[in-house]
CSV table of C-alpha atoms in Angstrom, one decimal:
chain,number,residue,atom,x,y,z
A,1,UNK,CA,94.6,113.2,83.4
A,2,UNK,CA,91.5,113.3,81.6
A,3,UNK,CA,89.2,116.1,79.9
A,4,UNK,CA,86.2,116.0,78.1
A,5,UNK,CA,87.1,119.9,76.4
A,6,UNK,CA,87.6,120.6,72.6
A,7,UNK,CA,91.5,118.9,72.2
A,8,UNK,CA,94.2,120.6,72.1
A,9,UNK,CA,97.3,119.9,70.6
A,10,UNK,CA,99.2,116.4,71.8
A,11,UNK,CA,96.2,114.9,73.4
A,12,UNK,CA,94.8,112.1,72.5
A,13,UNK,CA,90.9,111.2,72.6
A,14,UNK,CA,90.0,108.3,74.6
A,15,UNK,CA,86.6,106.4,75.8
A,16,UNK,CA,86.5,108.2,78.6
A,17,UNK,CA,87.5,111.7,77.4
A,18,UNK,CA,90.8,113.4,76.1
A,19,UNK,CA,93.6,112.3,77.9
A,20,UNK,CA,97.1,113.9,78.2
A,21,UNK,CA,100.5,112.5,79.1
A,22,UNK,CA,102.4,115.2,80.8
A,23,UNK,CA,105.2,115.7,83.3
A,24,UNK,CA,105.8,118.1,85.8
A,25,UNK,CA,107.5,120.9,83.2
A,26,UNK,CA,104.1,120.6,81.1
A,27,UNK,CA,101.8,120.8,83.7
A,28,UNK,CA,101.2,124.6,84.2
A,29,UNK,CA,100.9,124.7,80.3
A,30,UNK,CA,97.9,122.3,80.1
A,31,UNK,CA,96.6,123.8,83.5
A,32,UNK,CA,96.6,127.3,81.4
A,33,UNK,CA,95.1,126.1,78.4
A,34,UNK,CA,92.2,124.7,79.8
A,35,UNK,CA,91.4,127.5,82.2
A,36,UNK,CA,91.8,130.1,79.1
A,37,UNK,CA,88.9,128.0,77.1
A,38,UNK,CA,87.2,128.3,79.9
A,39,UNK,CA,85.5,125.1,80.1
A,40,UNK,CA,83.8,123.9,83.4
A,41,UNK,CA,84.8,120.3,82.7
A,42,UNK,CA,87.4,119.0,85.6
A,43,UNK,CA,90.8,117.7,85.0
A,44,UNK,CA,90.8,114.0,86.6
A,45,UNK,CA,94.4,113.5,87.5
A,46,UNK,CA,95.4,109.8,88.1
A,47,UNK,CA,98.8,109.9,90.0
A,48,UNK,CA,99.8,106.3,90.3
A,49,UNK,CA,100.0,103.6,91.0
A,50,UNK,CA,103.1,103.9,90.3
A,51,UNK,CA,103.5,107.4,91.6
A,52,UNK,CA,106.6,107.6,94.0
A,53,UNK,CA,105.2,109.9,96.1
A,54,UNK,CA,102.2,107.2,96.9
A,55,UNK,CA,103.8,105.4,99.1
A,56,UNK,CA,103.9,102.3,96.4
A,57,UNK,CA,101.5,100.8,94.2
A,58,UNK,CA,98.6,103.5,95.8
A,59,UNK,CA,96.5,104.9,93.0
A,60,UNK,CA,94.5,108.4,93.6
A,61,UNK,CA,92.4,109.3,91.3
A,62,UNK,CA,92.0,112.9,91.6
A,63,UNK,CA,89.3,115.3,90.2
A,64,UNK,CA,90.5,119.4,90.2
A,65,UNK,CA,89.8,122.8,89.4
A,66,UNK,CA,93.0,124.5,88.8
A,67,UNK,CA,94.8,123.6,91.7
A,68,UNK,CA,92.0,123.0,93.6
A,69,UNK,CA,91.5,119.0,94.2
A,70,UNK,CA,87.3,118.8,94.6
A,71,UNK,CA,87.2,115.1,94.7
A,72,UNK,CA,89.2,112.5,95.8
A,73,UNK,CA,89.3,108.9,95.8
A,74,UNK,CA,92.1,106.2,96.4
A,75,UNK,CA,92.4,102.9,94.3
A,76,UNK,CA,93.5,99.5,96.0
A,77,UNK,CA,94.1,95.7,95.1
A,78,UNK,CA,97.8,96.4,93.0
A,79,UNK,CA,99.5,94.5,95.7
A,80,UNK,CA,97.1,91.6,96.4
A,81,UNK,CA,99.2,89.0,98.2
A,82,UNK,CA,96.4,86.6,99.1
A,83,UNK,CA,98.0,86.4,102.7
A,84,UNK,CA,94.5,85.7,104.3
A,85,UNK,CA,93.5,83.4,102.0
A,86,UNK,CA,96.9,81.1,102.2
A,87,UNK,CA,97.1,81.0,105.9
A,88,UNK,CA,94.0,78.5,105.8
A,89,UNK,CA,95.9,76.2,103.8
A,90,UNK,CA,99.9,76.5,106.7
A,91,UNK,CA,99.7,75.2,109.9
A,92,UNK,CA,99.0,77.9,112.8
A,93,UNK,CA,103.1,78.2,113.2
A,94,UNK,CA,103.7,78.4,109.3
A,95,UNK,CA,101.2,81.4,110.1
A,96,UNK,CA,103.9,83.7,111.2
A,97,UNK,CA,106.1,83.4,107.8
A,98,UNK,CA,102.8,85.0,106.0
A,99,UNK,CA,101.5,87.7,108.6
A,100,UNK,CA,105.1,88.7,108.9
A,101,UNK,CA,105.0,90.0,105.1
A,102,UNK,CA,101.6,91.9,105.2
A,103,UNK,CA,102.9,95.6,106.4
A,104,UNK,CA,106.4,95.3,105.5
A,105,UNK,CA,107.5,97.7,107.6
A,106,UNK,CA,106.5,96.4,110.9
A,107,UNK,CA,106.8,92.7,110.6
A,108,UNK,CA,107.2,92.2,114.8
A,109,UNK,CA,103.2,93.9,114.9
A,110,UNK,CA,102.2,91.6,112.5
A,111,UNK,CA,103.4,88.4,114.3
A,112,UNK,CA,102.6,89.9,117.7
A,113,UNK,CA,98.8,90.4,117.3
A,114,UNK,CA,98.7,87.3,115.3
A,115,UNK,CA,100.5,85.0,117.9
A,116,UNK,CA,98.4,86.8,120.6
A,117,UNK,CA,95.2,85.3,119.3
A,118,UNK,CA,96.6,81.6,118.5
A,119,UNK,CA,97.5,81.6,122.1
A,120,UNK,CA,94.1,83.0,123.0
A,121,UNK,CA,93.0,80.2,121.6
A,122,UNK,CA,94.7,77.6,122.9
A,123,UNK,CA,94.4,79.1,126.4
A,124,UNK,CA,98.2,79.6,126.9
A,125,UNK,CA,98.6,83.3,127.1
A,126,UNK,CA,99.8,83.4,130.4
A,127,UNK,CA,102.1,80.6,130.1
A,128,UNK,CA,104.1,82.5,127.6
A,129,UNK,CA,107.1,83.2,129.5
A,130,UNK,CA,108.3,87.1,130.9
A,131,UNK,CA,111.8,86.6,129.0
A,132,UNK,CA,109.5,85.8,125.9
A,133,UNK,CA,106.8,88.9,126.7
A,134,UNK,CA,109.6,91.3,127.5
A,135,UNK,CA,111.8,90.4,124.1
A,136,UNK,CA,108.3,90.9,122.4
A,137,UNK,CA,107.8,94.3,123.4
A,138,UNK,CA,111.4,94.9,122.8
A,139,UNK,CA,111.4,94.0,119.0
A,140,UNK,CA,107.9,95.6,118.6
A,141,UNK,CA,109.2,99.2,120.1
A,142,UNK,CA,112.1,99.3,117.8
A,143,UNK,CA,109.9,98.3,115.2
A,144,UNK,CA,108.2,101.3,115.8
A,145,UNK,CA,111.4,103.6,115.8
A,146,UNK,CA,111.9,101.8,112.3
A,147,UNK,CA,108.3,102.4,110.6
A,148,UNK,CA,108.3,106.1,111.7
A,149,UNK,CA,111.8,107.0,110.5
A,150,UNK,CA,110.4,105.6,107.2
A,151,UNK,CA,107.6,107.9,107.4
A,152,UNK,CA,109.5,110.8,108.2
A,153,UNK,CA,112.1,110.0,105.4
A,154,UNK,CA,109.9,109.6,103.0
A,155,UNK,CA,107.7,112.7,103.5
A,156,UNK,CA,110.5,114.4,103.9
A,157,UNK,CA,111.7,112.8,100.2
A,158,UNK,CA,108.6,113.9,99.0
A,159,UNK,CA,108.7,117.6,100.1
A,160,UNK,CA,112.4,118.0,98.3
A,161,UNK,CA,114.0,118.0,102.0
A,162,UNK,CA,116.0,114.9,100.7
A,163,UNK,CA,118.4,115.3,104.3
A,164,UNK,CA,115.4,114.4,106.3
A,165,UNK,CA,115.2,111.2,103.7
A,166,UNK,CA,118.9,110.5,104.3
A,167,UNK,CA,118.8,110.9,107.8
A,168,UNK,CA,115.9,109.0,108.1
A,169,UNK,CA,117.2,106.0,106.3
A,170,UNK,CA,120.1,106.3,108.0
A,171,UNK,CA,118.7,105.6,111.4
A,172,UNK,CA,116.3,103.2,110.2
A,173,UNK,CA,119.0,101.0,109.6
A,174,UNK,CA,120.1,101.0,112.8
A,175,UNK,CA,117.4,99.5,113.5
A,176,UNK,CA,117.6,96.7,111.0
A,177,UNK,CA,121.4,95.8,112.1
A,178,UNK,CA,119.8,95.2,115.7
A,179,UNK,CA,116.9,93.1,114.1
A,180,UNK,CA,119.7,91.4,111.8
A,181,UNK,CA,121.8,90.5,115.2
A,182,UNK,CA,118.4,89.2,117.0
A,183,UNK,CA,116.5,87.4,114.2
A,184,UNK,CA,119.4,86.8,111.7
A,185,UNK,CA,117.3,88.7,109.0
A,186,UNK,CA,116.2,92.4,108.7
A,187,UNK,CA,112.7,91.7,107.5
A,188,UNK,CA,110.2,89.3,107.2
A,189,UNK,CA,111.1,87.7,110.5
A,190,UNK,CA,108.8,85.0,111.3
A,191,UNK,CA,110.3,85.3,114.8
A,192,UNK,CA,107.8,85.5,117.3
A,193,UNK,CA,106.1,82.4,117.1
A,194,UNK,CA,102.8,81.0,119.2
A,195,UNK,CA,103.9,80.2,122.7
A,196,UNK,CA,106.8,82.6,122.4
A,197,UNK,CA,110.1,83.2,120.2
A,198,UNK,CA,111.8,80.9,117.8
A,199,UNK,CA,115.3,81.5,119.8
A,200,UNK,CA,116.7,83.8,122.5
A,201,UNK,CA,118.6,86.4,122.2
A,202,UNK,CA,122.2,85.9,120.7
A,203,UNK,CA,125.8,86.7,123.1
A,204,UNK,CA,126.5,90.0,122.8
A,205,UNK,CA,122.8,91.4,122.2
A,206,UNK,CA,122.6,93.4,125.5
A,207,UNK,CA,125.3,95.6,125.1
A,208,UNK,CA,124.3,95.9,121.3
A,209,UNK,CA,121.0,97.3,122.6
A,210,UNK,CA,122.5,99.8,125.3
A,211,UNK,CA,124.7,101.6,121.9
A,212,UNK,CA,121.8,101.7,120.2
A,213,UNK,CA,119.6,103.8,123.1
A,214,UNK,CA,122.6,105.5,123.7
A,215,UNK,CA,122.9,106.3,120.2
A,216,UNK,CA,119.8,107.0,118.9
A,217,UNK,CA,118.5,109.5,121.4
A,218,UNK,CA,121.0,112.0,120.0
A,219,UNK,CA,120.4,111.1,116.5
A,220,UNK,CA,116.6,111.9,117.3
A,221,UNK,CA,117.4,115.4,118.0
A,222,UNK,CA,119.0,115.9,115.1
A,223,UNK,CA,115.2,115.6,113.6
A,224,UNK,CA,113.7,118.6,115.9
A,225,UNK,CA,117.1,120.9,115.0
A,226,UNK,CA,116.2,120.2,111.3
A,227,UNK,CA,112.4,120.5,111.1
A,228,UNK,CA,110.4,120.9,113.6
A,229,UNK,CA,111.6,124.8,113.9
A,230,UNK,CA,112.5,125.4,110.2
A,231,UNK,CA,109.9,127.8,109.0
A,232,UNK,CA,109.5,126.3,105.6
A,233,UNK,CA,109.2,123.0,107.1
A,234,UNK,CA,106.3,124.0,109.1
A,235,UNK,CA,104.9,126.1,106.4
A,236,UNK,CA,104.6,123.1,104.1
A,237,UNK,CA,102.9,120.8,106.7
A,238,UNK,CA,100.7,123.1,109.0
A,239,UNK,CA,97.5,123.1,108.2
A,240,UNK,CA,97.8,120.5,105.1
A,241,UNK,CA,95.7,117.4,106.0
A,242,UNK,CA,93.7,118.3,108.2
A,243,UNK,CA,91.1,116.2,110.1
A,244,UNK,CA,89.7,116.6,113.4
A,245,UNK,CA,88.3,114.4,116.6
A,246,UNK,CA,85.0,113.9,115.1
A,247,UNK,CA,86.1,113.4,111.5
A,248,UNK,CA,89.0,110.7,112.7
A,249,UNK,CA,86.2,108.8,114.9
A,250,UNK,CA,83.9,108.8,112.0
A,251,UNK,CA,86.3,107.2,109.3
A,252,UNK,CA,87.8,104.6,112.4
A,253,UNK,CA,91.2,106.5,112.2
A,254,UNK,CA,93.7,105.4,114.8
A,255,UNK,CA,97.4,105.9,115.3
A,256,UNK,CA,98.9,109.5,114.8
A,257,UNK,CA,96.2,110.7,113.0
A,258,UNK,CA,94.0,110.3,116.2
A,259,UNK,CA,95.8,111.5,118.4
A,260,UNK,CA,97.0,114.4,116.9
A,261,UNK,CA,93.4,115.3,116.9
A,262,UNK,CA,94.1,115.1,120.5
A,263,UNK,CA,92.5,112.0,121.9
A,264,UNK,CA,95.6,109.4,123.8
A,265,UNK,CA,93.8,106.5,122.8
A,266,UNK,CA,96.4,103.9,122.8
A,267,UNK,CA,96.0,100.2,123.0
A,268,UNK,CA,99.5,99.4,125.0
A,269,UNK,CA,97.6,102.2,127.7
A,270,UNK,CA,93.6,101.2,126.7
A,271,UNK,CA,94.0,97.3,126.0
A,272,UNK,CA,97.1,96.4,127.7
A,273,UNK,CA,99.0,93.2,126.2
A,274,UNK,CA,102.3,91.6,126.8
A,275,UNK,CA,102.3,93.1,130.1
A,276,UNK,CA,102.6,97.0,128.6
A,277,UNK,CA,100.6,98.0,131.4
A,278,UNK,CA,104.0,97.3,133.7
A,279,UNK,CA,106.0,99.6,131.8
A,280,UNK,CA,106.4,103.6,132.3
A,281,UNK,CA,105.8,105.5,128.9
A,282,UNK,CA,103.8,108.5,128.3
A,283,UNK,CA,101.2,108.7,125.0
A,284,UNK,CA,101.8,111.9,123.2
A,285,UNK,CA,99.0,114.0,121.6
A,286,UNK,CA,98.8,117.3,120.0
A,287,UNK,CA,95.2,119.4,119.2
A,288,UNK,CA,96.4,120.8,115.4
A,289,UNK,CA,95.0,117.9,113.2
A,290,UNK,CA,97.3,118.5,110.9
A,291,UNK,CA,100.0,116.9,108.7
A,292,UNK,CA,102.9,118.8,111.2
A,293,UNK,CA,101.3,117.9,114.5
A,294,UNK,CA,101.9,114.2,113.1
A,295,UNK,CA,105.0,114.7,112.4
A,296,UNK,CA,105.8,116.1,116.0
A,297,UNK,CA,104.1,112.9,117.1
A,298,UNK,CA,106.2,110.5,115.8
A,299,UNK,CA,109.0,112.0,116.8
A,300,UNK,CA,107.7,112.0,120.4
A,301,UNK,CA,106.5,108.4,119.9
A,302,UNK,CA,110.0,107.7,119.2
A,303,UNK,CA,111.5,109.0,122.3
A,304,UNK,CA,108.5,106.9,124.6
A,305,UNK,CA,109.8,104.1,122.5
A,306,UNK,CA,113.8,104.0,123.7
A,307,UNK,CA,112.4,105.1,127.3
A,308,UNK,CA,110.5,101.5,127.3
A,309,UNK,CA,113.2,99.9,125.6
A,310,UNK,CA,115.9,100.8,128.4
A,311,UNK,CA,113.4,99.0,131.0
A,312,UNK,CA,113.3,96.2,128.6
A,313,UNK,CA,116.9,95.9,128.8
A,314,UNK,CA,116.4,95.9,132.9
A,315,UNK,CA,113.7,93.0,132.8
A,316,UNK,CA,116.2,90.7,130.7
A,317,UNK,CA,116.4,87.9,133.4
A,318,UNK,CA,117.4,84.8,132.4
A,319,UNK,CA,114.8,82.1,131.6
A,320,UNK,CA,112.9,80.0,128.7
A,321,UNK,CA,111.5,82.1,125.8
A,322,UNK,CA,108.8,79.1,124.9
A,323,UNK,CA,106.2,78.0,126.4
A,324,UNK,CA,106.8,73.9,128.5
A,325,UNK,CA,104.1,72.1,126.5
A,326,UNK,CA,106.3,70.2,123.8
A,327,UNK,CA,102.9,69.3,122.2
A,328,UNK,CA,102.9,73.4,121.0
A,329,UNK,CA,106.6,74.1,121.5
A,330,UNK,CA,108.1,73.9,118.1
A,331,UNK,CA,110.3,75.3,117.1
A,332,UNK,CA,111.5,76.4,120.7
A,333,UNK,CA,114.6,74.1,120.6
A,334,UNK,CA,115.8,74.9,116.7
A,335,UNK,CA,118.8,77.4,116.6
A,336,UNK,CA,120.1,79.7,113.4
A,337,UNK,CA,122.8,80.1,112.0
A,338,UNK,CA,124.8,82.9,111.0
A,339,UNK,CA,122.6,83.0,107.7
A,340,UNK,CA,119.7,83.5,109.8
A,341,UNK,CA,118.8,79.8,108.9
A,342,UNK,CA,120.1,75.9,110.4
A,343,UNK,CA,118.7,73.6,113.1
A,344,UNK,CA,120.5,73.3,116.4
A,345,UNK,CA,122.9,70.2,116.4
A,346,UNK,CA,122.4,69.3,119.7
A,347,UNK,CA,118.8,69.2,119.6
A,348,UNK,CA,118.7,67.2,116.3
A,349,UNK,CA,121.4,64.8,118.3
A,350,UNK,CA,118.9,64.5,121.1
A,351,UNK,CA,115.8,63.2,119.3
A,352,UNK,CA,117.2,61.2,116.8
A,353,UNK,CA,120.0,59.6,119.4
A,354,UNK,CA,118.3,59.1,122.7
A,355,UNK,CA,114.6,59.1,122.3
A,356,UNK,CA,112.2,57.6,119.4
A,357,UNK,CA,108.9,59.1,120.8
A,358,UNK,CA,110.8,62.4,121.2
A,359,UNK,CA,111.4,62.1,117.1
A,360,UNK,CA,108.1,60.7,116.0
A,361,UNK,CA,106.2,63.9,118.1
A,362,UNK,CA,108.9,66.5,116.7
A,363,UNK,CA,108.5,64.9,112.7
A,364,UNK,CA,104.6,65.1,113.5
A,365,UNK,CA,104.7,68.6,115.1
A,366,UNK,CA,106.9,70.0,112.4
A,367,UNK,CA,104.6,68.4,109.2
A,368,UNK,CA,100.9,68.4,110.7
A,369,UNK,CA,100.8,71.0,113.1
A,370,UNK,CA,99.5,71.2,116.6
A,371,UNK,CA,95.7,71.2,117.1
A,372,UNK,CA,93.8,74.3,118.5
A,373,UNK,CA,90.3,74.4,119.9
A,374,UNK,CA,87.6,75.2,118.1
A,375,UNK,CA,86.6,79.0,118.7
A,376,UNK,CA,87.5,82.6,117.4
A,377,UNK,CA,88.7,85.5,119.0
A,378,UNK,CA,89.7,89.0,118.1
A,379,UNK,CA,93.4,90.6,119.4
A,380,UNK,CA,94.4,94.0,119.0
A,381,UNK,CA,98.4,95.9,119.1
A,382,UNK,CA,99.4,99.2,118.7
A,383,UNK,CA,101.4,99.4,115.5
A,384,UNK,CA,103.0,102.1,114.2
A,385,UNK,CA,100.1,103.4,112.2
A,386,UNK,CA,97.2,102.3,114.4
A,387,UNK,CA,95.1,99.5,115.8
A,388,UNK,CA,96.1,96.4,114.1
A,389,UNK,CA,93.6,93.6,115.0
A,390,UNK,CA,93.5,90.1,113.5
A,391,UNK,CA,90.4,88.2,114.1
A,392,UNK,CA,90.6,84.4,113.6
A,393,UNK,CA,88.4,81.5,113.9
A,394,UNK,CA,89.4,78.0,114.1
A,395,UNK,CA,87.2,74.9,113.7
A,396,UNK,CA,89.7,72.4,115.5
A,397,UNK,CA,91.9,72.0,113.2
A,398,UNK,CA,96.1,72.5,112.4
A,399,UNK,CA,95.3,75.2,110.4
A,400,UNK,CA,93.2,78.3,110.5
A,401,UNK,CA,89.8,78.1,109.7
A,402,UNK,CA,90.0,82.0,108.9
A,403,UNK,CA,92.4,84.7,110.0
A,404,UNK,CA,91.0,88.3,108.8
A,405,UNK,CA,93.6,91.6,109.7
A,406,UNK,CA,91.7,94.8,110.3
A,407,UNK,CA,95.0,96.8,108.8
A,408,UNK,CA,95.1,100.7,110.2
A,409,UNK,CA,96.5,102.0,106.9
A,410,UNK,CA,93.9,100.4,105.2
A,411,UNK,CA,91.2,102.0,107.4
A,412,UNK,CA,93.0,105.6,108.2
A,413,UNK,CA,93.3,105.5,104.2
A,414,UNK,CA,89.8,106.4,103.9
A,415,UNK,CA,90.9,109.7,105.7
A,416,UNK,CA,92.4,110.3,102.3
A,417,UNK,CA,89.8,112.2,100.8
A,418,UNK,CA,88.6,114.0,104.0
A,419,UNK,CA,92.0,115.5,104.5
A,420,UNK,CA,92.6,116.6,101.0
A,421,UNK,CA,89.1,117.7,99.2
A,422,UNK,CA,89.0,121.5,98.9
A,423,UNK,CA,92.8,121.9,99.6
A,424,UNK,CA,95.5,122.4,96.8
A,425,UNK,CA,96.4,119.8,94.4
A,426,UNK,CA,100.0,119.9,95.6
A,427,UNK,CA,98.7,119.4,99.1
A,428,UNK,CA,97.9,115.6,98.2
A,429,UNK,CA,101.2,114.3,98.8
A,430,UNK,CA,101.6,115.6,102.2
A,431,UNK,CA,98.7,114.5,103.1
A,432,UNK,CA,99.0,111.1,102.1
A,433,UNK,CA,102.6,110.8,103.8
A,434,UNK,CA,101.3,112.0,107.0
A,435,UNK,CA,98.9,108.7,106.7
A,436,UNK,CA,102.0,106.6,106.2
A,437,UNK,CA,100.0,104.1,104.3
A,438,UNK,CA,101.9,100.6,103.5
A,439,UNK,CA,100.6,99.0,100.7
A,440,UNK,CA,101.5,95.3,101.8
A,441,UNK,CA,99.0,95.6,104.7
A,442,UNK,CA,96.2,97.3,102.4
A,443,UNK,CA,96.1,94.8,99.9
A,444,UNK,CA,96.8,91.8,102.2
């Protein structure tokens, strides 16, 4: 933190001003001595980016009064990937192992929207096939079960409830194992791919998915019996971060921090995709505009989630996960193995045994890339956190001309300083982990 007041002792003079290193034990000390000089210079307070209550490599630079934060601002760019910039230089499939990466913690959003507007594109979106759609949605609503027991875990962390974090954690990885069974891998899929899904789903995967409903609706309630009526729970989050309909409109907030202002916009209800509009679910809302309501949200979110993964379960009818053009339908015939890695023998066996054409178009489809129209479009999901859109442009080419992601917590970070200027200084880090920013898809 910085001062521009006569020093005192164990501060340092900077450039900008005197600057103090201090932890949590020395911080009423400091607050005291500059209050008793009575100077009406602020204390700028930088907590981060490393900061573990900043949901990663998030910097806020943060002007007080006492305890009073009167200006806030947030500080990007520590985690600049360059994922925009290298998807112009893979082919529209290698696409999928980049996007995948951006938010970290909902890697099936990421591919979704981005494999929604390849196959806008190419004019394929209703060939992808139901088994393909209906997997999709599957992956993308435990996803979501996955990115909001992180955010309740680690706001809960954050608060010094450390069995909402362990709880938390513990489900999430529920999760993963079903994504591990599925996809081989817990993150960073890469497994929705344009024209549908790099394999189906393995034997075994159906009743795997019927424990996990099963399971995870009682584990859910286990949230409600530890928070949502525990009077210091509430206490700490009612009323912190606060932001209403107009202000949430204003900064393009989506997600749970518009509707608990109490508007159900929701893109699977508003903008249907993957043939959401088919399914029964219900989009929760509250009126407090607070850090609670959002955390009543989720929870609710959670429970829409398993309804619409049951019917999921129902729709599984047997069929092709890929779409029939081989010209686009790569790598549709590939298998993995129990590493999460490995070509299917039989295929390789087919097109190197029986057919040279079939080998020449696979070895040309795997290294160049197939072509898509020249064109752009703009494709929207509902993630976790918001409206994720990705709007790409192609010029005809096997690779993207441009591929830009409007990230919601990049957008509902802006709400930063809205929800905590003029509140108390301690109040920042609810705040912030009722936005449930990821840095991966900030700095993308």
């Amino acid at each position: 933190m910085t001062t521009h007041a006569t020093r005192p002792a164990g501060a340092r003079e900077t450039t900008e001003g005197t600057v103090y290193t201090v932890t949590g034990g020395d911080w009423d000390g400091i607050a005291q001595e500059v209050a008793e000089r009575g100077d009406d210079e602020k204390i700028i307070v930088n907590m981060g980016p490393q900061h573990p209550s900043t949901h990663g490599v998030l910097r806020l630079i943060l002007e007080i009064d006492g305890e009073t934060v009167t200006e806030a601002r947030a500080g990007i760019g520590y985690l600049h990937t360059g994922i925009e910039k290298n998807l112009e230089y893979r082919t529209w499939t290698q696409g999928t192992t980049f996007v995948t990466r951006m938010d970290y913690l909902t890697p099936f959003f990421n591919e979704t929207a981005y494999c929604l507007g390849v196959e806008k594109l190419l004019g394929i979106t209703d060939d992808v096939p139901d088994r393909a759609s209906v997997i999709r949605v599957l992956l993308m609503e435990i996803n979501r079960l996955s990115s909001h027991f992180v955010a309740i875990a680690t706001g809960g962390m954050e608060l010094g409830a450390t069995t909402v974090m362990i709880y938390g954690f513990r489900d999430r990885e529920l999760c993963l194992d079903v994504f591990e069974l599925i996809t081989g891998l817990r993150m960073n899929h890469a497994f929705i791919r344009p024209g549908g899904l790099a394999q189906d789903l393995p034997p075994g995967a159906v009743d795997a998915l019927r424990e996990f409903v099963t399971k995870m609706r009682k584990n859910i309630d286990e949230y409600d019996k530890l928070c949502t009526g525990n009077p210091v729970f509430k206490a700490r989050l009612k009323d912190v971060g606060y932001l209403d309909l107009a202000g949430c409109l204003a900064l393009g907030a989506t997600g749970p921090i518009l509707r608990s202002a109490g508007l159900p916009h929701d893109l699977r209800k508003a903008a249907p995709y993957c043939g959401y509009e088919t399914y029964d679910f219900e989009v929760p809302t509250t009126d407090t505009c607070d850090s609670f309501g959002r955390f009543v949200l989720r929870l609710e979110e959670m429970r829409q989630s398993l309804r619409i993964v049951e019917q999921c379960i129902d729709r599984l009818e047997p069929g092709p996960v890929m779409v029939a053009d081989k010209k686009i339908a790569w790598p549709a015939q590939l298998a993995q193995g129990p590493d999460g890695m490995g070509n299917s023998l039989d295929h390789i066996k087919n097109i190197m045994g029986t057919s040279m054409e079939a080998l020449i178009h696979h070895f040309k489809l795997v290294t160049e890339g197939f072509r898509v129209p020249p064109g752009q479009v703009y494709t929207a999901v509902e993630s976790p956190k918001g409206e994720l859109g990705v709007h790409m442009v192609s010029d005809g080419g096997t690779r993207p001309y441009r591929v830009h992601f409007r990230d919601p917590s990049f957008t509902n970070l802006q709400s930063m300083a809205a929800m905590c200027e003029g509140g108390m200084f301690a109040d920042v880090i609810v705040a912030v982990a009722s936005i449930d920013p990821v840095m991966g898809g900030v700095d993308r």
